[in-house]
Amino acid sequence: MNLLYWQKLRLIILVCCNFTVLVALIFLVAKPEKNRLSQTIAGKEWELIKNNNILVNERQIIGRKYQEEKNHDLTIEIYYIPNNLVGTSEILEQYLDFEPKLETLTVRENNKIGHYGLFSEGNRAYLTTCLHSRGKTAFTSQQFAQLVNHNLRDRLFPWILGFSDLRDWSCFWVKMSISLDNLTEEEAVFALQQNLFDLVPTMKLD
């Protein structure tokens, strides 16, 4: 009698395990792959001028470079980083072919979107940040770590099955720059900030 009971229990457990695996496979196959980087940026007259690849944490990251149609002095580069374990400052150290002067690098905070960095080099002013799926931005790794617990409920099932991290480490790395030839630094910073504020609501990771 006990033997029969344990055989039935074992069968039930095996059926449940197989069902769980089947559901997981269906989840992976049926879930559409998202186009993280589009040819255009919503709400803005940006023109795609080239595709960029950079190396972040020894991994090839695909990005795109856009140019504002009405103002060719303003460019924006956007990269999708699926597992960002560093801050924007660390990415800058790996990616830029120049080292920003510390005296020109400032980190600012906006109540609506979060943190971003500003600096200048040569005749250009730059703005850079990491945009999380939460719709908030971060500049340092500590700031980004505060955002990663977003959307835990939707990520719980894939995490239980071992298909994803429970915390969301993905982000868009954004780097904007504008020429200082016809602008003061204050005017350039204002233009970069306004374009970032316009961009953030249009970028979706979820």
Tab-separated table of N, CA and C in Angstrom, residues 46-135:
chain	number	residue	atom	x	y	z
A	46	TRP	N	14.838	63.070	-35.347
A	46	TRP	CA	16.189	62.534	-35.331
A	46	TRP	C	16.397	61.647	-36.554
A	47	GLU	N	17.584	61.704	-37.100
A	47	GLU	CA	17.940	60.885	-38.261
A	47	GLU	C	19.045	59.908	-37.865
A	48	LEU	N	18.837	58.620	-38.171
A	48	LEU	CA	19.867	57.619	-37.897
A	48	LEU	C	21.011	57.810	-38.882
A	49	ILE	N	22.219	58.033	-38.372
A	49	ILE	CA	23.341	58.253	-39.277
A	49	ILE	C	24.304	57.067	-39.324
A	50	LYS	N	24.343	56.252	-38.258
A	50	LYS	CA	25.153	55.031	-38.342
A	50	LYS	C	24.877	54.135	-37.145
A	51	ASN	N	25.234	52.850	-37.307
A	51	ASN	CA	25.170	51.887	-36.213
A	51	ASN	C	26.546	51.796	-35.563
A	52	ASN	N	26.555	51.719	-34.263
A	52	ASN	CA	27.806	51.662	-33.510
A	52	ASN	C	27.874	50.396	-32.674
A	53	ASN	N	29.056	49.824	-32.566
A	53	ASN	CA	29.309	48.725	-31.633
A	53	ASN	C	30.403	49.160	-30.672
A	54	ILE	N	30.194	48.913	-29.390
A	54	ILE	CA	31.229	49.202	-28.404
A	54	ILE	C	31.440	47.962	-27.542
A	55	LEU	N	32.547	47.931	-26.838
A	55	LEU	CA	32.877	46.806	-25.968
A	55	LEU	C	32.700	47.248	-24.522
A	56	VAL	N	31.717	46.655	-23.836
A	56	VAL	CA	31.452	46.960	-22.431
A	56	VAL	C	31.529	45.660	-21.645
A	57	ASN	N	32.390	45.625	-20.632
A	57	ASN	CA	32.577	44.409	-19.832
A	57	ASN	C	32.906	43.203	-20.708
A	58	GLU	N	33.778	43.426	-21.718
A	58	GLU	CA	34.223	42.384	-22.640
A	58	GLU	C	33.064	41.796	-23.444
A	59	ARG	N	32.062	42.591	-23.690
A	59	ARG	CA	30.902	42.136	-24.453
A	59	ARG	C	30.549	43.176	-25.503
A	60	GLN	N	30.276	42.714	-26.728
A	60	GLN	CA	29.895	43.627	-27.797
A	60	GLN	C	28.487	44.165	-27.551
A	61	ILE	N	28.367	45.480	-27.501
A	61	ILE	CA	27.089	46.143	-27.292
A	61	ILE	C	26.721	46.909	-28.557
A	62	ILE	N	25.525	46.645	-29.065
A	62	ILE	CA	25.067	47.302	-30.287
A	62	ILE	C	24.402	48.624	-29.942
A	63	GLY	N	24.732	49.646	-30.689
A	63	GLY	CA	24.129	50.955	-30.466
A	63	GLY	C	23.875	51.672	-31.776
A	64	ARG	N	23.224	52.808	-31.655
A	64	ARG	CA	22.927	53.620	-32.828
A	64	ARG	C	23.224	55.083	-32.541
A	65	LYS	N	23.633	55.762	-33.586
A	65	LYS	CA	23.943	57.183	-33.479
A	65	LYS	C	22.959	57.967	-34.336
A	66	TYR	N	22.340	58.962	-33.715
A	66	TYR	CA	21.342	59.777	-34.395
A	66	TYR	C	21.817	61.227	-34.451
A	67	GLN	N	21.249	61.937	-35.414
A	67	GLN	CA	21.558	63.350	-35.587
A	67	GLN	C	20.254	64.109	-35.748
A	68	GLU	N	20.129	65.232	-35.057
A	68	GLU	CA	18.906	66.007	-35.186
A	68	GLU	C	18.849	66.622	-36.578
A	69	GLU	N	17.736	66.439	-37.274
A	69	GLU	CA	17.626	66.865	-38.662
A	69	GLU	C	17.776	68.374	-38.822
A	70	LYS	N	17.249	69.129	-37.862
A	70	LYS	CA	17.280	70.589	-37.987
A	70	LYS	C	18.543	71.202	-37.399
A	71	ASN	N	19.293	70.425	-36.646
A	71	ASN	CA	20.495	70.947	-36.004
A	71	ASN	C	21.562	69.868	-36.017
A	72	HIS	N	22.383	69.857	-37.051
A	72	HIS	CA	23.369	68.797	-37.220
A	72	HIS	C	24.490	68.865	-36.186
A	73	ASP	N	24.519	69.933	-35.395
A	73	ASP	CA	25.525	70.022	-34.343
A	73	ASP	C	25.156	69.174	-33.135
A	74	LEU	N	23.922	68.673	-33.089
A	74	LEU	CA	23.438	67.899	-31.944
A	74	LEU	C	23.330	66.426	-32.326
A	75	THR	N	24.054	65.566	-31.627
A	75	THR	CA	24.013	64.126	-31.899
A	75	THR	C	23.695	63.377	-30.612
A	76	ILE	N	23.181	62.162	-30.791
A	76	ILE	CA	22.864	61.314	-29.644
A	76	ILE	C	23.231	59.881	-29.985
A	77	GLU	N	23.890	59.206	-29.060
A	77	GLU	CA	24.203	57.786	-29.198
A	77	GLU	C	23.444	57.025	-28.115
A	78	ILE	N	22.803	55.917	-28.513
A	78	ILE	CA	22.029	55.105	-27.573
A	78	ILE	C	22.470	53.651	-27.704
A	79	TYR	N	22.777	53.022	-26.579
A	79	TYR	CA	23.212	51.631	-26.547
A	79	TYR	C	22.344	50.863	-25.559
A	80	TYR	N	21.912	49.678	-25.962
A	80	TYR	CA	21.156	48.827	-25.047
A	80	TYR	C	22.121	47.886	-24.345
A	81	ILE	N	22.199	47.994	-23.017
A	81	ILE	CA	23.082	47.150	-22.214
A	81	ILE	C	22.214	46.216	-21.387
A	82	PRO	N	22.163	44.907	-21.708
A	82	PRO	CA	21.244	43.989	-21.028
A	82	PRO	C	21.623	43.669	-19.590
A	83	ASN	N	22.886	43.833	-19.233
A	83	ASN	CA	23.307	43.462	-17.874
A	83	ASN	C	24.328	44.476	-17.385
A	84	ASN	N	23.834	45.643	-17.024
A	84	ASN	CA	24.712	46.737	-16.635
A	84	ASN	C	25.059	46.649	-15.154
A	85	LEU	N	26.278	46.245	-14.861
A	85	LEU	CA	26.717	46.112	-13.471
A	85	LEU	C	27.658	47.235	-13.063
A	86	VAL	N	27.799	48.233	-13.930
A	86	VAL	CA	28.671	49.363	-13.614
A	86	VAL	C	27.890	50.651	-13.812
A	87	GLY	N	28.477	51.750	-13.428
A	87	GLY	CA	27.840	53.043	-13.617
A	87	GLY	C	28.264	53.679	-14.921
A	88	THR	N	27.621	54.796	-15.250
A	88	THR	CA	27.946	55.501	-16.484
A	88	THR	C	29.390	55.966	-16.490
A	89	SER	N	29.889	56.381	-15.341
A	89	SER	CA	31.270	56.850	-15.271
A	89	SER	C	32.246	55.746	-15.655
A	90	GLU	N	31.971	54.504	-15.243
A	90	GLU	CA	32.833	53.382	-15.610
A	90	GLU	C	32.735	53.078	-17.106
A	91	ILE	N	31.532	53.201	-17.674
A	91	ILE	CA	31.373	52.986	-19.113
A	91	ILE	C	32.164	54.028	-19.887
A	92	LEU	N	32.124	55.267	-19.423
A	92	LEU	CA	32.872	56.329	-20.088
A	92	LEU	C	34.356	56.008	-20.135
A	93	GLU	N	34.883	55.478	-19.038
A	93	GLU	CA	36.302	55.144	-18.983
A	93	GLU	C	36.658	54.079	-20.013
A	94	GLN	N	35.741	53.138	-20.272
A	94	GLN	CA	36.006	52.061	-21.220
A	94	GLN	C	35.820	52.511	-22.661
A	95	TYR	N	34.866	53.420	-22.878
A	95	TYR	CA	34.427	53.698	-24.243
A	95	TYR	C	35.067	54.927	-24.872
A	96	LEU	N	35.151	56.019	-24.128
A	96	LEU	CA	35.615	57.265	-24.725
A	96	LEU	C	37.075	57.172	-25.142
A	97	ASP	N	37.403	57.826	-26.263
A	97	ASP	CA	38.791	57.864	-26.697
A	97	ASP	C	39.515	59.069	-26.098
A	98	PHE	N	38.881	59.710	-25.129
A	98	PHE	CA	39.524	60.774	-24.373
A	98	PHE	C	39.036	60.686	-22.933
A	99	GLU	N	39.780	61.267	-22.023
A	99	GLU	CA	39.402	61.231	-20.609
A	99	GLU	C	38.827	62.585	-20.213
A	100	PRO	N	37.547	62.631	-19.823
A	100	PRO	CA	36.957	63.917	-19.444
A	100	PRO	C	37.721	64.544	-18.279
A	101	LYS	N	37.935	65.841	-18.371
A	101	LYS	CA	38.607	66.534	-17.282
A	101	LYS	C	37.672	66.612	-16.081
A	102	LEU	N	38.190	66.234	-14.923
A	102	LEU	CA	37.357	66.179	-13.725
A	102	LEU	C	36.729	67.521	-13.397
A	103	GLU	N	37.441	68.597	-13.725
A	103	GLU	CA	36.896	69.909	-13.388
A	103	GLU	C	35.690	70.277	-14.257
A	104	THR	N	35.520	69.579	-15.387
A	104	THR	CA	34.363	69.865	-16.244
A	104	THR	C	33.233	68.866	-16.033
A	105	LEU	N	33.459	67.821	-15.237
A	105	LEU	CA	32.455	66.773	-15.048
A	105	LEU	C	31.595	67.076	-13.824
A	106	THR	N	30.299	67.205	-14.049
A	106	THR	CA	29.360	67.430	-12.950
A	106	THR	C	28.199	66.450	-13.071
A	107	VAL	N	27.671	66.038	-11.938
A	107	VAL	CA	26.509	65.149	-11.905
A	107	VAL	C	25.328	65.939	-11.360
A	108	ARG	N	24.243	65.944	-12.116
A	108	ARG	CA	23.056	66.686	-11.701
A	108	ARG	C	21.891	65.732	-11.464
A	109	GLU	N	20.959	66.204	-10.656
A	109	GLU	CA	19.773	65.412	-10.342
A	109	GLU	C	18.525	66.191	-10.716
A	110	ASN	N	17.590	65.482	-11.360
A	110	ASN	CA	16.284	66.046	-11.678
A	110	ASN	C	15.226	65.210	-10.972
A	111	ASN	N	14.284	65.859	-10.320
A	111	ASN	CA	13.288	65.133	-9.525
A	111	ASN	C	12.457	64.160	-10.351
A	112	LYS	N	12.264	64.463	-11.629
A	112	LYS	CA	11.394	63.633	-12.461
A	112	LYS	C	12.125	62.444	-13.078
A	113	ILE	N	13.364	62.642	-13.523
A	113	ILE	CA	14.032	61.559	-14.261
A	113	ILE	C	15.196	60.920	-13.517
A	114	GLY	N	15.894	61.666	-12.665
A	114	GLY	CA	17.015	61.072	-11.951
A	114	GLY	C	18.319	61.822	-12.155
A	115	HIS	N	19.425	61.066	-12.327
A	115	HIS	CA	20.765	61.639	-12.376
A	115	HIS	C	21.370	61.524	-13.774
A	116	TYR	N	22.231	62.480	-14.098
A	116	TYR	CA	22.956	62.455	-15.369
A	116	TYR	C	24.237	63.263	-15.208
A	117	GLY	N	25.202	62.974	-16.078
A	117	GLY	CA	26.490	63.652	-16.008
A	117	GLY	C	26.672	64.628	-17.151
A	118	LEU	N	27.358	65.720	-16.880
A	118	LEU	CA	27.657	66.744	-17.882
A	118	LEU	C	29.155	67.016	-17.879
A	119	PHE	N	29.734	67.140	-19.074
A	119	PHE	CA	31.138	67.507	-19.169
A	119	PHE	C	31.395	68.086	-20.551
A	120	SER	N	32.559	68.664	-20.740
A	120	SER	CA	32.921	69.230	-22.039
A	120	SER	C	34.317	68.769	-22.415
A	121	GLU	N	34.549	68.714	-23.707
A	121	GLU	CA	35.854	68.325	-24.239
A	121	GLU	C	36.014	68.992	-25.595
A	122	GLY	N	37.115	69.730	-25.759
A	122	GLY	CA	37.311	70.439	-27.014
A	122	GLY	C	36.214	71.462	-27.231
A	123	ASN	N	35.576	71.378	-28.397
A	123	ASN	CA	34.507	72.334	-28.707
A	123	ASN	C	33.125	71.710	-28.585
A	124	ARG	N	32.997	70.660	-27.759
A	124	ARG	CA	31.698	70.015	-27.605
A	124	ARG	C	31.339	69.849	-26.124
A	125	ALA	N	30.042	69.963	-25.865
A	125	ALA	CA	29.505	69.688	-24.531
A	125	ALA	C	28.787	68.350	-24.579
A	126	TYR	N	28.877	67.575	-23.498
A	126	TYR	CA	28.333	66.216	-23.465
A	126	TYR	C	27.374	66.046	-22.288
A	127	LEU	N	26.390	65.185	-22.500
A	127	LEU	CA	25.504	64.710	-21.432
A	127	LEU	C	25.419	63.202	-21.553
A	128	THR	N	25.521	62.495	-20.436
A	128	THR	CA	25.462	61.038	-20.490
A	128	THR	C	24.762	60.487	-19.254
A	129	THR	N	24.060	59.371	-19.440
A	129	THR	CA	23.328	58.745	-18.344
A	129	THR	C	22.918	57.334	-18.739
A	130	CYS	N	22.478	56.546	-17.766
A	130	CYS	CA	21.895	55.231	-18.027
A	130	CYS	C	20.410	55.283	-17.686
A	131	LEU	N	19.574	54.934	-18.654
A	131	LEU	CA	18.121	54.977	-18.486
A	131	LEU	C	17.596	53.577	-18.184
A	132	HIS	N	17.025	53.400	-17.010
A	132	HIS	CA	16.482	52.116	-16.573
A	132	HIS	C	15.043	51.957	-17.050
A	133	SER	N	14.548	50.711	-17.067
A	133	SER	CA	13.168	50.457	-17.507
A	133	SER	C	12.143	51.113	-16.595
A	134	ARG	N	12.556	51.455	-15.403
A	134	ARG	CA	11.676	52.155	-14.471
A	134	ARG	C	11.342	53.563	-14.958
A	135	GLY	N	12.083	54.032	-15.981
A	135	GLY	CA	11.879	55.386	-16.468
A	135	GLY	C	12.704	56.409	-15.724
